[in-house]
CSV table of C-alpha atoms in Angstrom, one decimal:
chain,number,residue,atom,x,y,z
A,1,UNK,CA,7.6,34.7,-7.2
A,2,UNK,CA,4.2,35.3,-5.6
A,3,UNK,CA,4.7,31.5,-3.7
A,4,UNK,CA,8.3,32.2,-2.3
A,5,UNK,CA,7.4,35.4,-1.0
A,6,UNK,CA,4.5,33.7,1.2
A,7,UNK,CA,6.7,31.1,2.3
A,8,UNK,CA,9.6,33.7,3.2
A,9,UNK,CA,6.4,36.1,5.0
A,10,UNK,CA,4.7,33.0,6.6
A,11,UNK,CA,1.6,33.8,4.7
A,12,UNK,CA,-1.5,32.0,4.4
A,13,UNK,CA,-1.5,28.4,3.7
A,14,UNK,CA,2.5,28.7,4.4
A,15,UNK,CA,1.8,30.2,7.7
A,16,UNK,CA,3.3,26.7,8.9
A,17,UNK,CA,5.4,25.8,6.9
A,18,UNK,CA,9.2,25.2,8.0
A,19,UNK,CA,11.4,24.8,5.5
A,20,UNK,CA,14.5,24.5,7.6
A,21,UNK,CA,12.3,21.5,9.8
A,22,UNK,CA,11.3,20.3,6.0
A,23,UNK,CA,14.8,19.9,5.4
A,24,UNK,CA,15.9,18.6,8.9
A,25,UNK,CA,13.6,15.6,8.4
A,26,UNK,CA,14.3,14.7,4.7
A,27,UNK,CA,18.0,14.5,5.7
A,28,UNK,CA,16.9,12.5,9.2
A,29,UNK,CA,15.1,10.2,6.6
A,30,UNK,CA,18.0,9.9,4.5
A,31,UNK,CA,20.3,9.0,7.8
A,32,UNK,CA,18.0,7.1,8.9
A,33,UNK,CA,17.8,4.6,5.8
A,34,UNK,CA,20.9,4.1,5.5
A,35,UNK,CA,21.5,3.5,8.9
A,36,UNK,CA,18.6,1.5,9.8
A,37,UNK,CA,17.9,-1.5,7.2
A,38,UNK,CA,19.2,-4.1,9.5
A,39,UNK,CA,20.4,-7.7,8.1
A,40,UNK,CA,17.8,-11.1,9.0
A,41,UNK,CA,20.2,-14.0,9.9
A,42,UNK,CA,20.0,-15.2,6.2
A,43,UNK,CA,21.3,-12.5,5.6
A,44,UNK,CA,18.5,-10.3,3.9
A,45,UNK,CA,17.5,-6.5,4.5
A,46,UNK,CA,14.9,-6.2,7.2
A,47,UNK,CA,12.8,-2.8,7.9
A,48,UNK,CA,9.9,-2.1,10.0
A,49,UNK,CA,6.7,-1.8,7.9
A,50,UNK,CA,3.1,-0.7,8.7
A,51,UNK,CA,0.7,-2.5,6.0
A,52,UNK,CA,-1.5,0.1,5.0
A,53,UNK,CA,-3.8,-1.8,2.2
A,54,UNK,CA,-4.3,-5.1,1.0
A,55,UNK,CA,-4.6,-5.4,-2.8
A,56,UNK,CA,-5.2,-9.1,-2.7
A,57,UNK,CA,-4.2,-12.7,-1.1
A,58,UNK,CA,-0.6,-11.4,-1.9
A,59,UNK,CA,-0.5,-7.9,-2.8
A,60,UNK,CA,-0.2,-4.8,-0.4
A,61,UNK,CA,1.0,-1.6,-0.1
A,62,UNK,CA,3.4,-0.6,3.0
A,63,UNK,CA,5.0,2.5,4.7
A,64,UNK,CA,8.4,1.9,6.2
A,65,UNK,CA,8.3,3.4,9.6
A,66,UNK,CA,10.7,6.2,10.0
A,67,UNK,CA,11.1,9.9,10.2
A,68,UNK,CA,9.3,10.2,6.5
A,69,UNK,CA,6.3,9.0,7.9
A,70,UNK,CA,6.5,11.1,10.9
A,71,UNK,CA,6.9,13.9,8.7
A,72,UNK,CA,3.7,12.8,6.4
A,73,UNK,CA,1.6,13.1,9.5
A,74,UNK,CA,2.6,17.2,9.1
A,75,UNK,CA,1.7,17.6,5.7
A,76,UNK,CA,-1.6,16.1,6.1
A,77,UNK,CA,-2.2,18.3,8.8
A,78,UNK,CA,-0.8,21.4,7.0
A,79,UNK,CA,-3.1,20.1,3.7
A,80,UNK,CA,-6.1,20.4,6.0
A,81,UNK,CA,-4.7,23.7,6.8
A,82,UNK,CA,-4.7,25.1,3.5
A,83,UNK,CA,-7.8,23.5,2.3
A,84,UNK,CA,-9.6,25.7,4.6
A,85,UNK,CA,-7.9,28.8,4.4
A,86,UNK,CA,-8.8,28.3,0.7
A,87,UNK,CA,-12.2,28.2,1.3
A,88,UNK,CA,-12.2,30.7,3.9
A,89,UNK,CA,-11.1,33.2,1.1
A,90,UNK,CA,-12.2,31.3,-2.0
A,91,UNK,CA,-8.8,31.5,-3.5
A,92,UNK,CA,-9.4,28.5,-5.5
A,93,UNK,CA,-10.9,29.0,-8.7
A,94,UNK,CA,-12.4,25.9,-10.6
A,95,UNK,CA,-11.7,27.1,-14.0
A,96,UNK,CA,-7.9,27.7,-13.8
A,97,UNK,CA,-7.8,23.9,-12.4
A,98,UNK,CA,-7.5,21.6,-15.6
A,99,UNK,CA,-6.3,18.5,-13.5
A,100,UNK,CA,-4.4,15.3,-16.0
A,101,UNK,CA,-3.8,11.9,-15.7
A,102,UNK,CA,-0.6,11.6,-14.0
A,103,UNK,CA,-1.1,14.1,-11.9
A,104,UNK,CA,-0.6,14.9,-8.3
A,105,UNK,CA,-3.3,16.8,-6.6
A,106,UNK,CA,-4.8,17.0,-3.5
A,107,UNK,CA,-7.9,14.4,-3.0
A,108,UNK,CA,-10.2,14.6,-0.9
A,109,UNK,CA,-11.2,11.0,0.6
A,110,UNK,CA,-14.7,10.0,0.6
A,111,UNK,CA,-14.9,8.6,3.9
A,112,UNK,CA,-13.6,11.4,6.5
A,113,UNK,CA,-13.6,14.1,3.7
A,114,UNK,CA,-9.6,14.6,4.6
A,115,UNK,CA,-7.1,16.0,2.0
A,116,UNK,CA,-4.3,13.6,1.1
A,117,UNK,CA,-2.2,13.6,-2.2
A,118,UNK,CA,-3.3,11.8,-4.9
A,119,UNK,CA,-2.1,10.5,-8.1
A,120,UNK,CA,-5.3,10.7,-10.7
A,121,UNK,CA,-4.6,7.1,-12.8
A,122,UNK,CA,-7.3,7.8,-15.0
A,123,UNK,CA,-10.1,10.1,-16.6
A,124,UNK,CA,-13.7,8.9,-17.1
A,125,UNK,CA,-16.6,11.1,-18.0
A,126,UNK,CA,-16.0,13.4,-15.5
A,127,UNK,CA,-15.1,11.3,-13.0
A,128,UNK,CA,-11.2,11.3,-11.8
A,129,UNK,CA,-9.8,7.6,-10.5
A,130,UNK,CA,-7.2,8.1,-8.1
A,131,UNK,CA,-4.2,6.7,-5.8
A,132,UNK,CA,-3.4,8.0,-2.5
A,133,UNK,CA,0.4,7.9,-3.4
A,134,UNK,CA,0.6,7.5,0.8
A,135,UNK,CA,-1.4,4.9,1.6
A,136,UNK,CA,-1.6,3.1,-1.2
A,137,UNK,CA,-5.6,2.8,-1.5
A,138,UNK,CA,-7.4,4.1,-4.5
A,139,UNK,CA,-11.3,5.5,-5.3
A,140,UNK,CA,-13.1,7.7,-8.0
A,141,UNK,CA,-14.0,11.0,-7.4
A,142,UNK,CA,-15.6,14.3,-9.0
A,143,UNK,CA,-14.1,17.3,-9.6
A,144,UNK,CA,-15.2,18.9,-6.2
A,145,UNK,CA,-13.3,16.8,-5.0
A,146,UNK,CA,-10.1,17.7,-6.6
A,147,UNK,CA,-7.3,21.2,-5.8
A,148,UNK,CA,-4.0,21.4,-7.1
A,149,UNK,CA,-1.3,20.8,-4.7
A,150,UNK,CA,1.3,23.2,-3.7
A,151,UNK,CA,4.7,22.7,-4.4
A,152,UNK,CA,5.4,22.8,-0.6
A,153,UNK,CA,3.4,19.6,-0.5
A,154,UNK,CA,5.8,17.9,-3.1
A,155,UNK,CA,9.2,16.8,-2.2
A,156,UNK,CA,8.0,14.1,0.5
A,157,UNK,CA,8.5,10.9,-1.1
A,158,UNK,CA,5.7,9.0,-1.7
A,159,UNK,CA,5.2,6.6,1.5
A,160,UNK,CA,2.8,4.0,-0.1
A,161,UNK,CA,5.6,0.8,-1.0
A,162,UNK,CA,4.4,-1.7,-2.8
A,163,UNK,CA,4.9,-5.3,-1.8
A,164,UNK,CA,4.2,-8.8,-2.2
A,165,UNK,CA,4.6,-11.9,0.0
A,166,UNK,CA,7.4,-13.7,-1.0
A,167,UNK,CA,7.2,-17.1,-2.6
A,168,UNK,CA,3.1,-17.1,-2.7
A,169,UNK,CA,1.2,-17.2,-5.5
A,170,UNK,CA,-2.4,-15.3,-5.0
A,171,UNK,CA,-5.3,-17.0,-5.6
A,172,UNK,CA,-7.2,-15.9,-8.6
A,173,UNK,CA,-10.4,-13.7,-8.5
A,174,UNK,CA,-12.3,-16.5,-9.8
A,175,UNK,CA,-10.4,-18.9,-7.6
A,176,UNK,CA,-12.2,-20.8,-4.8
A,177,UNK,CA,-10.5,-19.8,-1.6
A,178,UNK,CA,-9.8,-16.1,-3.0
A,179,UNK,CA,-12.2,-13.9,-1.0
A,180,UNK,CA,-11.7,-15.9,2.3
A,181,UNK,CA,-7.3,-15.4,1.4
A,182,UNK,CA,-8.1,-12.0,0.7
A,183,UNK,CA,-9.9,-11.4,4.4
A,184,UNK,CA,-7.0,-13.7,5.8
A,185,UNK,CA,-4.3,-11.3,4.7
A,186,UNK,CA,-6.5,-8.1,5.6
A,187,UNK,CA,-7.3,-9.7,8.9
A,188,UNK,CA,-3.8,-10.3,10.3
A,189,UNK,CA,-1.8,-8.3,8.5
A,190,UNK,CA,-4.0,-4.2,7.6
A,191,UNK,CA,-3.0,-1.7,10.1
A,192,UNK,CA,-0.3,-3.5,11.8
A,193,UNK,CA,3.6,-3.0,12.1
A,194,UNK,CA,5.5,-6.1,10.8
A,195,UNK,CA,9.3,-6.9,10.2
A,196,UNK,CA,9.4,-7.4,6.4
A,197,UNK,CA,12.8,-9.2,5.1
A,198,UNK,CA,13.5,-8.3,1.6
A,199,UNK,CA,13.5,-11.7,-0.5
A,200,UNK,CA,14.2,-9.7,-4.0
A,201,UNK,CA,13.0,-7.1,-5.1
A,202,UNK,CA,10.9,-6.2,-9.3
A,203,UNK,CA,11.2,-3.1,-9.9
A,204,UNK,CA,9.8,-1.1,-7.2
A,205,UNK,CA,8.0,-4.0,-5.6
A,206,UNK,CA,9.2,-5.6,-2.8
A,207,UNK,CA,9.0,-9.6,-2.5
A,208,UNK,CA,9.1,-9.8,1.6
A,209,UNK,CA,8.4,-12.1,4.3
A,210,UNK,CA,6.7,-10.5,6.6
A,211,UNK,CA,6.8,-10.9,10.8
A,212,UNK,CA,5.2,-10.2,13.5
A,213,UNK,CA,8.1,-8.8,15.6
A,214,UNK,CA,5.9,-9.5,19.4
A,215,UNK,CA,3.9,-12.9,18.8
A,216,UNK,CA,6.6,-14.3,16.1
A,217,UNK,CA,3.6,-14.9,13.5
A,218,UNK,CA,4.8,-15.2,9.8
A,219,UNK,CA,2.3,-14.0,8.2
A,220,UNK,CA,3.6,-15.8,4.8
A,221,UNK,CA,3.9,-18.8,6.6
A,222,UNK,CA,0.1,-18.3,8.1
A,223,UNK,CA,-1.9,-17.8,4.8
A,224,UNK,CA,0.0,-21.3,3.2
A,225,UNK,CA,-1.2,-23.0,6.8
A,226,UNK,CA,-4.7,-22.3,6.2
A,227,UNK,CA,-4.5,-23.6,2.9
A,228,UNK,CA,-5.6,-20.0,1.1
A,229,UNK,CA,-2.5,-20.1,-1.1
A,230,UNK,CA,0.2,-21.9,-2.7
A,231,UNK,CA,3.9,-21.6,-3.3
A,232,UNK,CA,5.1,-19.9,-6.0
A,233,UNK,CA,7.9,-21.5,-6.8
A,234,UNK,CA,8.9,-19.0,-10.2
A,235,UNK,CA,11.1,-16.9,-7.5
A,236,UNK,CA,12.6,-19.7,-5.7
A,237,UNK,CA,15.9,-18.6,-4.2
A,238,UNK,CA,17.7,-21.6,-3.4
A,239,UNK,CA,19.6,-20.7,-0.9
A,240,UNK,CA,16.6,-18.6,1.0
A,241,UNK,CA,15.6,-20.4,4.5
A,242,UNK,CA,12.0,-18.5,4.4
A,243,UNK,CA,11.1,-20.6,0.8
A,244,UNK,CA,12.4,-24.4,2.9
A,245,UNK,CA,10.0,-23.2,5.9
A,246,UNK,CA,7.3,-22.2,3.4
A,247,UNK,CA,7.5,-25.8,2.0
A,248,UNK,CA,6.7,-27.7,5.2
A,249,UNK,CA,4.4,-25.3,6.1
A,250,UNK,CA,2.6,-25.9,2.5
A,251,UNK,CA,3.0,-29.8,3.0
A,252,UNK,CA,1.3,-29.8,6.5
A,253,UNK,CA,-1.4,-28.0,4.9
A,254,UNK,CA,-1.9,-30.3,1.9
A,255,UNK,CA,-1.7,-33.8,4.3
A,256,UNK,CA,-4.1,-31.8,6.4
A,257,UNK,CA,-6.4,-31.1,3.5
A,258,UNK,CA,-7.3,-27.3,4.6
A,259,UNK,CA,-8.4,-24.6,2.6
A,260,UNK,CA,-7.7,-24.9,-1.4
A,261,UNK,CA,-6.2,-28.7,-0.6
A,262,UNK,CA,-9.6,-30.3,0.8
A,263,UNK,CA,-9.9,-32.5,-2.3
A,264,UNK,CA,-5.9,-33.4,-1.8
A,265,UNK,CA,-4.9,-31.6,-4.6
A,266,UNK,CA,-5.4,-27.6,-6.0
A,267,UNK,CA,-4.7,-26.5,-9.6
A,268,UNK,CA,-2.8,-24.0,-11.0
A,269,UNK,CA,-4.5,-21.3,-12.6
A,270,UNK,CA,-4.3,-23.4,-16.1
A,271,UNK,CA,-6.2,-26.1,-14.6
A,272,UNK,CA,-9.5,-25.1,-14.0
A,273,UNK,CA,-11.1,-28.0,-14.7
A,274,UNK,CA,-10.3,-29.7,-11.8
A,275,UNK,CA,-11.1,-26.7,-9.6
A,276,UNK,CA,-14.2,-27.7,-7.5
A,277,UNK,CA,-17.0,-25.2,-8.7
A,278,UNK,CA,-19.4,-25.3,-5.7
A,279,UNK,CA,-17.3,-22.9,-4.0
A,280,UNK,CA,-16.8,-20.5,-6.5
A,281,UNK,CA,-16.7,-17.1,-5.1
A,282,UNK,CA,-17.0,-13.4,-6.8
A,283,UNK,CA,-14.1,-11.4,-7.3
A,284,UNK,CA,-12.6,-9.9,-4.2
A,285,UNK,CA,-13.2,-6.5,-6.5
A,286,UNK,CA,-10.8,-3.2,-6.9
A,287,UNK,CA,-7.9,-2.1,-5.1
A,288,UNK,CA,-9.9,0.3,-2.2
A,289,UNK,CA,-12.7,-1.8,-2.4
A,290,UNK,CA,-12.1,-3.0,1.2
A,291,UNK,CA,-12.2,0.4,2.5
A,292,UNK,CA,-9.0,1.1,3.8
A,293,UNK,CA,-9.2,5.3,4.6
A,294,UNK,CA,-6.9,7.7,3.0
A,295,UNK,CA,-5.1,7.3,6.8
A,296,UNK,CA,-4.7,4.4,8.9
């Protein structure tokens, strides 16, 4: 068709594309995975990770650091590419573009107007809620701000994993102590490279402690030592040294009174009587909220 014949002339948009380097690197990544998931000494998978949005106290999306995400760096390059080649000669023609929910387009971020893929989650007079399937950080935004995305574009993985900290329970929205957990986690952990260890996994979600591989900081370990979380003990592993650590840590926090344990005691979610209502805080808000760009 019209599209393999660009690709086999090097035309336009596909001017840069290699499909022989495409290839090279998907099989790289696929060497490289199974090659580089290295064992903790409990005995759980570790992988490098770069935390590229916080969700909540808990919640965060990661890329594992690899060829794949070397290779995302060329896309988003080549999408910038073919954005403005598509201007240039106004190939792009609104009406033929009927963009669904569940779809995966090209979206350009509102805050360094940058092509990146997107998933649209949701439809809403107009107005096209979306999830950078790469970085994990979501917004709304108009049609303009919408193309299709070529088929080139497409058999990259999605590099956004989603993860939680293992063993911790997030404080709710309406929680005293959420916002301040929420800028905890953002504060030591957005942007960074960490050692996760895979507790368990549910689903495609990744329970993992997570490590600063140069200062040792356990970033688990450091939101329970303020006192901006508490264990969650549903998806104890018995046998799992990080969940007997996390216990002391949680125990020096409560003696010490820090955080959600300065009346020596913090409810669970069902208890909100007791929960000391001259803190209360507003909601730490929607995923994106805290302005994590398209690309870290």
């Amino acid at each position: 068709d019209a599209e393999e014949k660009a690709k086999t002339n090097k035309r336009g948009l596909w001017k840069n594309y290699d499909e022989a380097a495409a290839r090279r690197a998907a099989e790289e990544a696929a060497q490289e995975e199974a090659v580089s998931s290295g064992s903790s000494e409990s005995g759980r998978d570790t992988v490098d990770v770069v935390v590229t949005e916080v969700l909540d106290g808990a919640r965060m999306y990661v890329q594992i650091v690899g060829p794949e995400v070397e290779a995302l760096e060329t896309l988003v390059q080549n999408l910038q590419i073919a954005g403005k080649e598509e201007d240039e000669q106004g190939s792009f023609v609104p009406e033929a573009f009927k963009p669904r929910a569940g779809d995966i387009v090209r979206g350009q971020f509102s805050e360094d107007n940058t092509w990146y893929r997107a998933k649209i989650l949701e439809i809403t007079d107009g107005r096209y809620k979306v999830l950078y399937i790469d970085y994990g950080n979501s917004e709304t935004l108009p049609f303009t701000s919408l193309r299709p995305l070529p088929s080139a574009f497409v058999s990259l993985p999605a590099q956004a994993n989603e993860a939680v900290l293992a063993y911790i329970r997030p404080l709710g929205a309406e929680e005293d102590y959420s916002e301040e957990a929420f800028a905890f986690l953002r504060g030591i952990a957005l942007g960074r490279q960490l050692t996760a260890s895979v507790e368990s996994r549910e689903g495609n979600k990744a329970h993992v402690g997570l490590r600063d591989p140069e200062s040792g900081e356990h970033v688990n370990a450091a939101l329970l030592g303020a006192g901006l979380a508490k264990l969650d003990k549903k998806h104890r592993r018995h046998n799992s040294p990080l969940f007997k650590q996390l216990e002391e840590v949680e125990e020096k926090a409560r003696s010490s009174r820090v955080g959600i344990w300065h009346h020596g005691h913090a409810p669970d979610s069902d208890e909100d009587e007791d929960v000391d209502s001259t803190r209360r805080k507003p909601a730490w808000a929607r995923p994106g909220a805290a302005g994590a760009k398209g690309k870290k």
